[in-house]
Amino acid sequence: MLDIERLSLSLEQQPVLSGITLHLARGDIGCLIGPSGCGKTTLLRAIAGFVPPASGQIHIGGRPVSDSARQVPPEKRRVGMVFQDIALFPHLDVAANIAFGISHWTATERQQRVSDLLKLVGLPDMGTRFPAQLSGGQQQRVAIARALAPKPQLLLLDEPFSALDAELREQVSRDVRHILKQEGITALFVTHDQNEAFTTADMLGVMTDGQLVQWDTPYRTYHRPANRFVADFIGRGSFIPGTVSGAFSVQTCLGEFQGSLPAGLQPGDRADVLIRPDDIIHDDDSPRTARVVDRAFRGAHMLYTLELEDGIRVPCLAPSHHAHAVDSRIGIRLELEHIVAFSRDGE
Amino acid sequence: MTKPRVRSLAIWLLAVVMASPVLVVAASWLAGVSGNWQHLLDTVLPVYLANSVVLALGTGTGTLLVGTASAWAVARFSFPGHGTLSWALLLPMACPAYLLAYTWTGLLAPEGLLQQALALPLPDIRSLPGAIAMLTLVLYPYIYLMARSAFIQQSAVALDVARSLGAGPWRRFFRVALPLARPAIIAGLALVLMETLADYGTVQYFGVPTLSTGIYRTWFGLGDINAAAQMASALLLAMVLLLWVERFARQRRAITDSFAQRASRSVISGWRGWAVTAALCLPVLFGFLLPALQLLAWSAPQLDSALDSRFLGLLGNSLLIATLTTACAVGIGLLLIYARRLVPDTLRRHATRLASFGYAVPGTVLAVGVVLALGSTDQVINDVAQRLGLPAPGLVFSGTLFAVVFACTVRFLTIPVQGLEAGMARLSINLDHAGRSLGHPPLALFRRVHLPLLKVPLATSALLVFVDTLKELPATLVLRPFDTNTLAVRAFELASDERLADAALPALAILLAGLFPVILLTRATLQASEVSSAATDASVPSHA
């Protein structure tokens, strides 16, 4: 539904996006994540047609909307957009906001569509309210209804939940995923909140410095990060040093791990192995122990920071009834289903 | 890519036309310095300069005191008559300074009402301090308006924090509220100073020679329009400085806009409340009520002649010029601002600056520039017509109402430009993006989103342009077609001939006409404050 090929873009002579390529299938929800200033919002704006790319192509629903020959203006792209600051028209009531993009429909069609959408977003009786009379979560749902009204081919959401407070954010993002899936909407959204990305996205794009470094399922970006940046950025974890000991193994202070290694790593090379908090299992019976450096109570879980020999620190997620004091030593065991390792030098 | 280019070019062309009177005045130095300059330097120029400086300092101080104090009182406190005073304080805007000048001259004359009633040795109003008083009375509303909205928009939190830290009301005002509102107040002050330096009618009537009146003396007395234009450029320089100050202050004003929680007013009751009421009544009394009463008293005997065709002719001319100017200025202002909204590049930003520079141009300076610019345009047209063997069209631009409307549009264009600019800046750019992605091309978006959301700044700027054009004297005086008189010109001519009572009727008409927009303004701000506050609340500043 959305195909982007080698898209590059500069703003005021500064390169902002370079060589972005991604494909989003019909009905899928994609999510762009990355540190602030990485260009994710600009990419969204380029897809919507608010900033012209320097090179590359964008196709929406198989139709070219942006290439070297032409730029389809935003109003002709059939792309819905939901904004961080919500941007409901303050002078129009909720129904008029939703009907804004379908003013060329007949009155009956329009009313039908508005009331369907209000039901869809769970605000059936709010049509005559004004945006200022709604809560933040309600406003955001109206904004989504407004964007969906003209039945866009693609919905773009720019940090849609960042104006909401934490509890509401999770609720609304789940609701939104439900709505999008129910309607079969293809959507691409931008966030800096990983949980939001994990719960909502079918495809996750990790961006840094104007480049899309990985475009993959959330599961794979977590478990199969394409490079050290993705491994660092997605989820918690830390690297422990090791030495490549075979074609499929790395020797570390926590033992030898088996798995596929990145190309180019030769036995004897130094490598870093990614350890996720859930890779380290707290086991009081284990002979291997580590010192507790810090702990954070997370309700159901306790997130420990442990120090191994050589001062290497690793995270460990344990059931929260296993309360151990800082500086005590606890038993641990490693359960690595697969190994993620990167060469220590370079990359 | 080419379409926006073509449009940018058109915008620039418009901007250059709007700036042409200024450019012509600045270009007057190219013609060299005439012998009259030595004479001017030796005789009158130092006096003009000194008077202008003292006038600006005095009026600046006066308007700051009256405008800020009244704004603070209205924004922060409740007292008897609060609702009435909050709009009544705007009333003096309806009265041009030169009308006030001649009315007060009558009030304070030996046979005048006040002199008779008080039997005190009253000061001679026809002096420099008198001019300062007159200008202060009519110009303080600029600061009042700016400061009041700044005070109202200030967050309650900042003041509450100060309070929790033990700051009393005075300290809260001087250490928190005033610094927060300072950019707005300075912007208002810059406008006041520009108006003061531009004033022609008051100082001319009081016989205080300033730079502004000196330009006409040089033009018509010495018959040297080029020397007049050169003198005008000196005045322009001062204006550029003030304009720069105003711009700078305005840019810093945004800091107060992001707070949602507004402070509530505290109640002043008892004699203190009445004292505040009485104090706030003074500027309204002196700047509007007393002069209006005097004008009524003078014109009462001639009311039967009010409906004669001569008077209606004056009225019609004035309303026509004001309406046309308002339409032109607001239309061009919208065009410039929306063009910039669509393509916010430096090219268009500079075009807007250039086009709205006219506010810095005093009426007298503008008249010189318009005569020079339109005069040569007419000459070219007639030359072309002659070559083509067509009948010469005559002075189609410089000899018709066009010259007056053009001059007033150039002079007042900055009002809608700045008003709409500020209003537009308050609207999240994502409103535009939402509208575009919902299938609305720029023009439809403008009609359905920007226009309704800009109602307040539109109404405000239209009102200000209308009133200012009605009151405009020096440019209209020189540029009007010779058989066309306006209320302002006629009132000024009669007053200058010491026919104070005869001047009262047209003067009263200016006052009354000026009143309607003041009422409209009050209503528009009341009604629209809901919508606009909703707009500011809904648009959280974007961090993306």
GROMACS .gro file of N, CA, C and O in nm, chain A residues 41 45 50 73-75 79-81 83-85 87-92 96 100-101 103 132 146-147 150 158, chain B residues 428 430-431 433-442 445 448-449 452-453 531 534-535 538-540 542-544:
model
  216
   41THR      N    1   0.947   1.233   1.186
   41THR     CA    2   0.832   1.319   1.157
   41THR      C    3   0.842   1.378   1.016
   41THR      O    4   0.742   1.389   0.944
   45ARG      N    5   0.581   1.368   0.706
   45ARG     CA    6   0.537   1.489   0.636
   45ARG      C    7   0.565   1.478   0.485
   45ARG      O    8   0.489   1.531   0.404
   50PHE      N    9   0.377   1.742   0.252
   50PHE     CA   10   0.399   1.878   0.303
   50PHE      C   11   0.541   1.927   0.279
   50PHE      O   12   0.566   2.046   0.284
   73PRO      N   13  -0.015   1.725  -0.474
   73PRO     CA   14  -0.036   1.807  -0.353
   73PRO      C   15  -0.108   1.727  -0.245
   73PRO      O   16  -0.179   1.631  -0.275
   74PRO      N   17  -0.088   1.765  -0.118
   74PRO     CA   18  -0.141   1.685  -0.006
   74PRO      C   19  -0.290   1.657  -0.019
   74PRO      O   20  -0.335   1.547   0.015
   75GLU      N   21  -0.367   1.757  -0.070
   75GLU     CA   22  -0.512   1.738  -0.073
   75GLU      C   23  -0.555   1.633  -0.174
   75GLU      O   24  -0.670   1.590  -0.174
   79VAL      N   25  -0.449   1.075   0.187
   79VAL     CA   26  -0.377   1.031   0.305
   79VAL      C   27  -0.437   1.104   0.425
   79VAL      O   28  -0.448   1.225   0.424
   80GLY      N   29  -0.480   1.027   0.525
   80GLY     CA   30  -0.532   1.091   0.645
   80GLY      C   31  -0.417   1.117   0.741
   80GLY      O   32  -0.316   1.048   0.737
   81MET      N   33  -0.435   1.220   0.823
   81MET     CA   34  -0.324   1.249   0.913
   81MET      C   35  -0.376   1.285   1.051
   81MET      O   36  -0.473   1.358   1.066
   83PHE      N   37  -0.233   1.433   1.429
   83PHE     CA   38  -0.118   1.511   1.471
   83PHE      C   39  -0.093   1.502   1.621
   83PHE      O   40  -0.184   1.479   1.699
   84GLN      N   41   0.031   1.529   1.655
   84GLN     CA   42   0.072   1.530   1.794
   84GLN      C   43  -0.012   1.630   1.874
   84GLN      O   44  -0.057   1.601   1.984
   85ASP      N   45  -0.032   1.750   1.816
   85ASP     CA   46  -0.108   1.851   1.890
   85ASP      C   47  -0.258   1.842   1.858
   85ASP      O   48  -0.333   1.935   1.882
   87ALA      N   49  -0.483   1.918   1.677
   87ALA     CA   50  -0.520   2.010   1.569
   87ALA      C   51  -0.664   1.992   1.521
   87ALA      O   52  -0.690   1.993   1.401
   88LEU      N   53  -0.757   1.974   1.613
   88LEU     CA   54  -0.898   1.980   1.573
   88LEU      C   55  -0.930   2.126   1.542
   88LEU      O   56  -0.870   2.217   1.599
   89PHE      N   57  -1.023   2.149   1.451
   89PHE     CA   58  -1.061   2.287   1.420
   89PHE      C   59  -1.143   2.341   1.536
   89PHE      O   60  -1.255   2.294   1.561
   90PRO      N   61  -1.089   2.439   1.607
   90PRO     CA   62  -1.155   2.480   1.731
   90PRO      C   63  -1.289   2.551   1.708
   90PRO      O   64  -1.370   2.558   1.800
   91HIS      N   65  -1.312   2.600   1.588
   91HIS     CA   66  -1.436   2.673   1.562
   91HIS      C   67  -1.548   2.583   1.514
   91HIS      O   68  -1.659   2.629   1.489
   92LEU      N   69  -1.518   2.453   1.497
   92LEU     CA   70  -1.621   2.360   1.449
   92LEU      C   71  -1.651   2.258   1.557
   92LEU      O   72  -1.561   2.218   1.632
   96ALA      N   73  -1.885   1.851   1.278
   96ALA     CA   74  -1.835   1.930   1.166
   96ALA      C   75  -1.686   1.903   1.142
   96ALA      O   76  -1.640   1.904   1.028
  100PHE      N   77  -1.542   1.743   0.791
  100PHE     CA   78  -1.464   1.843   0.716
  100PHE      C   79  -1.414   1.789   0.583
  100PHE      O   80  -1.421   1.856   0.481
  101GLY      N   81  -1.365   1.667   0.584
  101GLY     CA   82  -1.304   1.613   0.463
  101GLY      C   83  -1.403   1.550   0.367
  101GLY      O   84  -1.365   1.503   0.260
  103SER      N   85  -1.704   1.710   0.275
  103SER     CA   86  -1.806   1.813   0.250
  103SER      C   87  -1.868   1.798   0.112
  103SER      O   88  -1.975   1.852   0.086
  132ALA      N   89  -1.293   2.205   2.258
  132ALA     CA   90  -1.246   2.251   2.389
  132ALA      C   91  -1.323   2.185   2.503
  132ALA      O   92  -1.278   2.186   2.617
  146ARG      N   93  -1.189   1.202   1.225
  146ARG     CA   94  -1.183   1.303   1.120
  146ARG      C   95  -1.092   1.256   1.006
  146ARG      O   96  -1.125   1.272   0.888
  147ALA      N   97  -0.978   1.197   1.044
  147ALA     CA   98  -0.884   1.153   0.941
  147ALA      C   99  -0.940   1.035   0.862
  147ALA      O  100  -0.912   1.018   0.744
  150PRO      N  101  -1.285   1.049   0.514
  150PRO     CA  102  -1.286   1.038   0.366
  150PRO      C  103  -1.234   0.903   0.317
  150PRO      O  104  -1.206   0.890   0.199
  158ASP      N  105   0.129   1.121   1.373
  158ASP     CA  106   0.253   1.179   1.421
  158ASP      C  107   0.250   1.190   1.572
  158ASP      O  108   0.185   1.279   1.626
  775SER      N  109  -0.198   2.646   1.508
  775SER     CA  110  -0.102   2.540   1.479
  775SER      C  111  -0.096   2.514   1.329
  775SER      O  112  -0.199   2.508   1.262
  777ASN      N  113  -0.044   2.252   1.204
  777ASN     CA  114  -0.108   2.123   1.181
  777ASN      C  115  -0.256   2.137   1.146
  777ASN      O  116  -0.314   2.046   1.088
  778LEU      N  117  -0.316   2.251   1.181
  778LEU     CA  118  -0.454   2.275   1.135
  778LEU      C  119  -0.454   2.281   0.983
  778LEU      O  120  -0.542   2.226   0.917
  780HIS      N  121  -0.225   2.146   0.788
  780HIS     CA  122  -0.192   2.013   0.736
  780HIS      C  123  -0.314   1.921   0.743
  780HIS      O  124  -0.339   1.845   0.650
  781ALA      N  125  -0.388   1.930   0.854
  781ALA     CA  126  -0.508   1.848   0.866
  781ALA      C  127  -0.604   1.881   0.752
  781ALA      O  128  -0.655   1.792   0.683
  782GLY      N  129  -0.626   2.010   0.729
  782GLY     CA  130  -0.719   2.052   0.624
  782GLY      C  131  -0.674   2.008   0.487
  782GLY      O  132  -0.752   1.958   0.406
  783ARG      N  133  -0.543   2.023   0.460
  783ARG     CA  134  -0.491   1.983   0.329
  783ARG      C  135  -0.509   1.833   0.310
  783ARG      O  136  -0.558   1.787   0.207
  784SER      N  137  -0.472   1.755   0.413
  784SER     CA  138  -0.480   1.610   0.395
  784SER      C  139  -0.625   1.565   0.390
  784SER      O  140  -0.653   1.455   0.345
  785LEU      N  141  -0.719   1.650   0.433
  785LEU     CA  142  -0.861   1.616   0.421
  785LEU      C  143  -0.918   1.668   0.289
  785LEU      O  144  -1.038   1.688   0.275
  786GLY      N  145  -0.830   1.695   0.194
  786GLY     CA  146  -0.876   1.724   0.059
  786GLY      C  147  -0.906   1.868   0.027
  786GLY      O  148  -0.969   1.896  -0.074
  787HIS      N  149  -0.861   1.961   0.112
  787HIS     CA  150  -0.890   2.101   0.084
  787HIS      C  151  -0.768   2.171   0.026
  787HIS      O  152  -0.667   2.184   0.095
  788PRO      N  153  -0.778   2.220  -0.097
  788PRO     CA  154  -0.669   2.299  -0.152
  788PRO      C  155  -0.661   2.434  -0.077
  788PRO      O  156  -0.755   2.470  -0.006
  789PRO      N  157  -0.550   2.507  -0.093
  789PRO     CA  158  -0.525   2.627  -0.011
  789PRO      C  159  -0.644   2.723   0.000
  789PRO      O  160  -0.674   2.772   0.109
  792LEU      N  161  -0.924   2.583   0.212
  792LEU     CA  162  -0.875   2.575   0.349
  792LEU      C  163  -0.884   2.713   0.414
  792LEU      O  164  -0.926   2.728   0.528
  795ARG      N  165  -1.250   2.793   0.494
  795ARG     CA  166  -1.318   2.714   0.598
  795ARG      C  167  -1.245   2.711   0.731
  795ARG      O  168  -1.305   2.679   0.833
  796VAL      N  169  -1.115   2.736   0.730
  796VAL     CA  170  -1.041   2.727   0.856
  796VAL      C  171  -0.985   2.862   0.899
  796VAL      O  172  -1.016   2.913   1.006
  799PRO      N  173  -1.257   3.183   0.944
  799PRO     CA  174  -1.334   3.185   1.069
  799PRO      C  175  -1.247   3.199   1.193
  799PRO      O  176  -1.287   3.265   1.290
  800LEU      N  177  -1.128   3.143   1.190
  800LEU     CA  178  -1.043   3.149   1.310
  800LEU      C  179  -0.973   3.284   1.323
  800LEU      O  180  -0.923   3.318   1.428
  878VAL      N  181  -1.399   3.162   2.131
  878VAL     CA  182  -1.344   3.084   2.021
  878VAL      C  183  -1.192   3.089   2.024
  878VAL      O  184  -1.125   2.988   2.012
  881ALA      N  185  -1.038   2.900   2.295
  881ALA     CA  186  -1.046   2.758   2.263
  881ALA      C  187  -0.936   2.720   2.166
  881ALA      O  188  -0.874   2.616   2.178
  882ALA      N  189  -0.911   2.812   2.070
  882ALA     CA  190  -0.808   2.783   1.971
  882ALA      C  191  -0.671   2.772   2.036
  882ALA      O  192  -0.594   2.681   2.004
  885ALA      N  193  -0.649   2.448   2.243
  885ALA     CA  194  -0.647   2.323   2.169
  885ALA      C  195  -0.513   2.299   2.101
  885ALA      O  196  -0.479   2.187   2.071
  886SER      N  197  -0.439   2.407   2.075
  886SER     CA  198  -0.316   2.386   2.001
  886SER      C  199  -0.195   2.389   2.094
  886SER      O  200  -0.139   2.493   2.121
  887VAL      N  201  -0.162   2.273   2.144
  887VAL     CA  202  -0.043   2.257   2.224
  887VAL      C  203   0.077   2.279   2.133
  887VAL      O  204   0.078   2.230   2.022
  889SER      N  205   0.389   2.235   1.921
  889SER     CA  206   0.444   2.110   1.870
  889SER      C  207   0.594   2.102   1.896
  889SER      O  208   0.667   2.197   1.876
  890HIS      N  209   0.638   1.989   1.942
  890HIS     CA  210   0.782   1.973   1.968
  890HIS      C  211   0.851   1.895   1.859
  890HIS      O  212   0.970   1.873   1.864
  891ALA      N  213   0.772   1.846   1.762
  891ALA     CA  214   0.830   1.757   1.661
  891ALA      C  215   0.933   1.830   1.575
  891ALA      O  216   0.925   1.948   1.557
   0.00000   0.00000   0.00000
